[in-house]
């Protein structure tokens, strides 16, 4: 389903190449995933938010991934999700690089297109804990999507390569307060 909840804003057309699944992970699965994530360490980072890297570490400053940036195989709880994404057709090959991001209220992410020479043709993000609004922009045109709790947003084609995406650093989206949000982003590395 590609229905977009815009918090009563004007509707926007879905982006070509995007797929939105409103409830990809149910409440019980999200609770178990968050428990697994929170058991693990959050390494120090130069970023405003906390991140965990699995499969391969991504160098945000150099904007690259190399073979020597491998941090080992995906842990079981993430491997299961990667296998599910391949088997449900979201990815052609099983994702081998995962970044877990934690966003506290007031934190966001700057506008970007995920590294084109680093990652394959599909990027997918599972949102947990809090909904938030993601903004997309291409040639001055903007689209706004609400990423619901437990939702999966997959980007490929035009949505992946031509539209930048950002989450504004704020504590509310259209008068709805944000709480802690954890996202799991799945990608395939190009070496």
mmCIF file of C-alpha atoms in Angstrom:
data_model
loop_
_atom_site.group_PDB
_atom_site.id
_atom_site.type_symbol
_atom_site.label_atom_id
_atom_site.label_comp_id
_atom_site.label_asym_id
_atom_site.label_seq_id
_atom_site.Cartn_x
_atom_site.Cartn_y
_atom_site.Cartn_z
ATOM 1 C CA UNK A 1 0.000 0.000 0.000
ATOM 2 C CA UNK A 2 1.324 3.448 -0.860
ATOM 3 C CA UNK A 3 -1.231 5.579 1.009
ATOM 4 C CA UNK A 4 0.433 8.616 2.563
ATOM 5 C CA UNK A 5 -0.798 10.129 5.830
ATOM 6 C CA UNK A 6 0.122 13.798 5.725
ATOM 7 C CA UNK A 7 -1.270 14.945 9.088
ATOM 8 C CA UNK A 8 -4.120 16.720 7.277
ATOM 9 C CA UNK A 9 -1.762 18.432 4.803
ATOM 10 C CA UNK A 10 -2.471 18.572 1.092
ATOM 11 C CA UNK A 11 -2.023 15.118 -0.438
ATOM 12 C CA UNK A 12 1.091 14.370 -2.464
ATOM 13 C CA UNK A 13 1.551 11.696 -5.088
ATOM 14 C CA UNK A 14 3.665 8.697 -4.099
ATOM 15 C CA UNK A 15 7.197 8.846 -5.434
ATOM 16 C CA UNK A 16 7.910 6.646 -8.467
ATOM 17 C CA UNK A 17 9.920 3.669 -7.231
ATOM 18 C CA UNK A 18 8.705 3.872 -3.629
ATOM 19 C CA UNK A 19 6.804 1.269 -1.662
ATOM 20 C CA UNK A 20 5.241 1.974 1.717
ATOM 21 C CA UNK A 21 3.958 -0.794 3.986
ATOM 22 C CA UNK A 22 2.072 0.794 6.932
ATOM 23 C CA UNK A 23 2.562 -2.140 9.320
ATOM 24 C CA UNK A 24 5.522 -4.276 8.283
ATOM 25 C CA UNK A 25 6.425 -5.152 11.897
ATOM 26 C CA UNK A 26 3.709 -5.511 14.516
ATOM 27 C CA UNK A 27 3.933 -4.251 18.116
ATOM 28 C CA UNK A 28 5.292 -7.512 19.582
ATOM 29 C CA UNK A 29 7.997 -7.805 16.904
ATOM 30 C CA UNK A 30 8.984 -4.169 17.412
ATOM 31 C CA UNK A 31 9.289 -4.684 21.174
ATOM 32 C CA UNK A 32 11.577 -7.698 20.636
ATOM 33 C CA UNK A 33 13.680 -5.823 18.057
ATOM 34 C CA UNK A 34 14.100 -2.807 20.332
ATOM 35 C CA UNK A 35 15.096 -5.089 23.231
ATOM 36 C CA UNK A 36 17.787 -6.694 21.028
ATOM 37 C CA UNK A 37 19.018 -3.310 19.800
ATOM 38 C CA UNK A 38 19.166 -1.848 23.306
ATOM 39 C CA UNK A 39 21.197 -4.840 24.584
ATOM 40 C CA UNK A 40 23.964 -3.821 22.195
ATOM 41 C CA UNK A 41 26.396 -0.962 22.517
ATOM 42 C CA UNK A 42 25.964 2.393 20.857
ATOM 43 C CA UNK A 43 29.543 3.258 19.778
ATOM 44 C CA UNK A 44 30.702 6.839 20.066
ATOM 45 C CA UNK A 45 29.951 8.788 16.928
ATOM 46 C CA UNK A 46 30.648 12.204 15.458
ATOM 47 C CA UNK A 47 26.947 12.429 14.735
ATOM 48 C CA UNK A 48 24.248 14.060 16.837
ATOM 49 C CA UNK A 49 22.350 10.780 17.019
ATOM 50 C CA UNK A 50 23.390 7.308 18.141
ATOM 51 C CA UNK A 51 24.012 4.654 15.479
ATOM 52 C CA UNK A 52 24.862 0.957 15.282
ATOM 53 C CA UNK A 53 26.460 -0.552 12.150
ATOM 54 C CA UNK A 54 26.016 -4.185 11.115
ATOM 55 C CA UNK A 55 27.587 -6.073 8.213
ATOM 56 C CA UNK A 56 29.653 -3.085 7.124
ATOM 57 C CA UNK A 57 30.454 0.247 8.725
ATOM 58 C CA UNK A 58 29.678 3.294 6.603
ATOM 59 C CA UNK A 59 32.139 6.206 6.684
ATOM 60 C CA UNK A 60 29.918 9.311 6.774
ATOM 61 C CA UNK A 61 32.808 11.739 6.266
ATOM 62 C CA UNK A 62 34.450 9.953 3.319
ATOM 63 C CA UNK A 63 31.060 8.735 2.033
ATOM 64 C CA UNK A 64 32.286 5.239 1.306
ATOM 65 C CA UNK A 65 32.246 1.576 2.245
ATOM 66 C CA UNK A 66 35.174 -0.724 1.567
ATOM 67 C CA UNK A 67 35.806 -4.425 2.121
ATOM 68 C CA UNK A 68 37.947 -3.680 5.191
ATOM 69 C CA UNK A 69 34.948 -1.933 6.807
ATOM 70 C CA UNK A 70 33.263 -5.273 7.418
ATOM 71 C CA UNK A 71 32.145 -5.640 11.035
ATOM 72 C CA UNK A 72 31.138 -9.288 10.665
ATOM 73 C CA UNK A 73 28.002 -11.167 9.754
ATOM 74 C CA UNK A 74 24.575 -9.810 10.612
ATOM 75 C CA UNK A 75 23.317 -10.917 14.038
ATOM 76 C CA UNK A 76 20.436 -13.381 13.922
ATOM 77 C CA UNK A 77 17.655 -10.925 14.702
ATOM 78 C CA UNK A 78 18.717 -8.680 11.800
ATOM 79 C CA UNK A 79 19.584 -11.565 9.458
ATOM 80 C CA UNK A 80 15.985 -12.777 9.809
ATOM 81 C CA UNK A 81 14.705 -9.349 8.716
ATOM 82 C CA UNK A 82 17.165 -9.220 5.795
ATOM 83 C CA UNK A 83 16.022 -12.668 4.633
ATOM 84 C CA UNK A 84 12.394 -11.563 4.902
ATOM 85 C CA UNK A 85 13.079 -8.495 2.742
ATOM 86 C CA UNK A 86 14.630 -10.680 0.062
ATOM 87 C CA UNK A 87 11.911 -13.313 0.198
ATOM 88 C CA UNK A 88 9.085 -10.741 0.022
ATOM 89 C CA UNK A 89 10.681 -9.197 -3.091
ATOM 90 C CA UNK A 90 11.721 -5.869 -1.560
ATOM 91 C CA UNK A 91 15.373 -6.716 -2.374
ATOM 92 C CA UNK A 92 16.709 -8.927 -5.166
ATOM 93 C CA UNK A 93 19.637 -10.018 -2.984
ATOM 94 C CA UNK A 94 19.666 -10.188 0.783
ATOM 95 C CA UNK A 95 20.736 -6.872 2.360
ATOM 96 C CA UNK A 96 24.210 -7.122 3.901
ATOM 97 C CA UNK A 97 24.569 -3.679 5.501
ATOM 98 C CA UNK A 98 22.322 -2.348 8.234
ATOM 99 C CA UNK A 99 22.402 0.901 10.155
ATOM 100 C CA UNK A 100 20.296 1.354 13.270
ATOM 101 C CA UNK A 101 19.634 5.035 14.020
ATOM 102 C CA UNK A 102 18.189 6.414 17.236
ATOM 103 C CA UNK A 103 16.402 9.765 17.039
ATOM 104 C CA UNK A 104 15.409 11.538 20.229
ATOM 105 C CA UNK A 105 12.803 14.332 19.939
ATOM 106 C CA UNK A 106 14.480 17.292 18.252
ATOM 107 C CA UNK A 107 16.917 15.178 16.246
ATOM 108 C CA UNK A 108 16.753 14.703 12.493
ATOM 109 C CA UNK A 109 18.877 13.873 9.490
ATOM 110 C CA UNK A 110 20.051 16.259 6.794
ATOM 111 C CA UNK A 111 18.859 16.049 3.198
ATOM 112 C CA UNK A 112 20.692 13.355 1.246
ATOM 113 C CA UNK A 113 20.549 10.601 -1.326
ATOM 114 C CA UNK A 114 22.095 7.414 0.044
ATOM 115 C CA UNK A 115 25.601 6.950 -1.409
ATOM 116 C CA UNK A 116 25.082 5.862 -5.023
ATOM 117 C CA UNK A 117 28.465 4.154 -5.615
ATOM 118 C CA UNK A 118 28.314 2.490 -2.163
ATOM 119 C CA UNK A 119 24.882 0.856 -2.093
ATOM 120 C CA UNK A 120 22.610 -1.128 -4.378
ATOM 121 C CA UNK A 121 19.420 -0.070 -6.079
ATOM 122 C CA UNK A 122 17.093 -0.516 -3.084
ATOM 123 C CA UNK A 123 17.127 1.126 0.346
ATOM 124 C CA UNK A 124 14.521 0.180 2.958
ATOM 125 C CA UNK A 125 13.820 1.622 6.402
ATOM 126 C CA UNK A 126 11.769 0.149 9.234
ATOM 127 C CA UNK A 127 10.503 2.816 11.683
ATOM 128 C CA UNK A 128 9.810 1.999 15.330
ATOM 129 C CA UNK A 129 8.914 3.871 18.518
ATOM 130 C CA UNK A 130 7.516 7.093 17.073
ATOM 131 C CA UNK A 131 6.122 8.317 13.821
ATOM 132 C CA UNK A 132 7.784 11.196 12.014
ATOM 133 C CA UNK A 133 7.481 13.164 8.840
ATOM 134 C CA UNK A 134 10.053 12.588 6.099
ATOM 135 C CA UNK A 135 10.492 15.243 3.438
ATOM 136 C CA UNK A 136 11.528 14.428 -0.121
ATOM 137 C CA UNK A 137 12.789 16.966 -2.658
ATOM 138 C CA UNK A 138 13.629 16.903 -6.350
ATOM 139 C CA UNK A 139 14.206 19.999 -8.495
ATOM 140 C CA UNK A 140 12.357 22.170 -5.978
ATOM 141 C CA UNK A 141 9.320 19.869 -5.778
ATOM 142 C CA UNK A 142 8.594 18.531 -2.294
ATOM 143 C CA UNK A 143 6.639 15.577 -0.922
ATOM 144 C CA UNK A 144 5.962 14.821 2.746
ATOM 145 C CA UNK A 145 5.389 11.324 4.107
ATOM 146 C CA UNK A 146 4.496 10.263 7.598
ATOM 147 C CA UNK A 147 6.505 7.195 8.555
ATOM 148 C CA UNK A 148 4.204 5.310 10.877
ATOM 149 C CA UNK A 149 5.263 3.097 13.765
ATOM 150 C CA UNK A 150 6.141 -0.343 12.389
ATOM 151 C CA UNK A 151 6.120 0.891 8.793
ATOM 152 C CA UNK A 152 8.581 0.005 6.047
ATOM 153 C CA UNK A 153 9.537 2.488 3.343
ATOM 154 C CA UNK A 154 11.500 1.075 0.393
ATOM 155 C CA UNK A 155 13.088 3.345 -2.194
ATOM 156 C CA UNK A 156 14.335 2.270 -5.608
ATOM 157 C CA UNK A 157 14.536 3.824 -9.070
ATOM 158 C CA UNK A 158 13.634 7.506 -9.149
ATOM 159 C CA UNK A 159 12.771 7.599 -5.430
ATOM 160 C CA UNK A 160 16.190 6.157 -4.564
ATOM 161 C CA UNK A 161 18.402 8.088 -6.982
ATOM 162 C CA UNK A 162 16.671 11.377 -7.794
ATOM 163 C CA UNK A 163 14.823 12.492 -4.639
ATOM 164 C CA UNK A 164 16.749 13.571 -1.545
ATOM 165 C CA UNK A 165 15.169 12.789 1.810
ATOM 166 C CA UNK A 166 15.409 14.459 5.194
ATOM 167 C CA UNK A 167 13.848 14.397 8.639
ATOM 168 C CA UNK A 168 13.658 17.884 10.095
ATOM 169 C CA UNK A 169 15.169 18.316 13.575
ATOM 170 C CA UNK A 170 12.093 19.166 15.626
ATOM 171 C CA UNK A 171 10.089 17.872 18.585
ATOM 172 C CA UNK A 172 6.666 17.806 16.890
ATOM 173 C CA UNK A 173 5.219 17.023 13.479
ATOM 174 C CA UNK A 174 2.038 19.014 12.916
ATOM 175 C CA UNK A 175 1.350 19.315 16.648
ATOM 176 C CA UNK A 176 2.012 15.615 17.272
ATOM 177 C CA UNK A 177 4.915 15.153 19.678
ATOM 178 C CA UNK A 178 7.769 12.903 18.694
ATOM 179 C CA UNK A 179 9.142 10.350 21.121
ATOM 180 C CA UNK A 180 12.228 8.170 20.736
ATOM 181 C CA UNK A 181 12.321 6.763 17.199
ATOM 182 C CA UNK A 182 14.587 3.916 16.123
ATOM 183 C CA UNK A 183 15.007 3.126 12.451
ATOM 184 C CA UNK A 184 16.649 0.108 10.866
ATOM 185 C CA UNK A 185 17.948 0.875 7.371
ATOM 186 C CA UNK A 186 18.774 -2.035 5.062
ATOM 187 C CA UNK A 187 21.132 -1.794 2.089
ATOM 188 C CA UNK A 188 23.358 -3.943 -0.108
ATOM 189 C CA UNK A 189 26.992 -2.911 -0.361
ATOM 190 C CA UNK A 190 28.727 -2.430 -3.700
ATOM 191 C CA UNK A 191 32.411 -3.307 -3.270
#
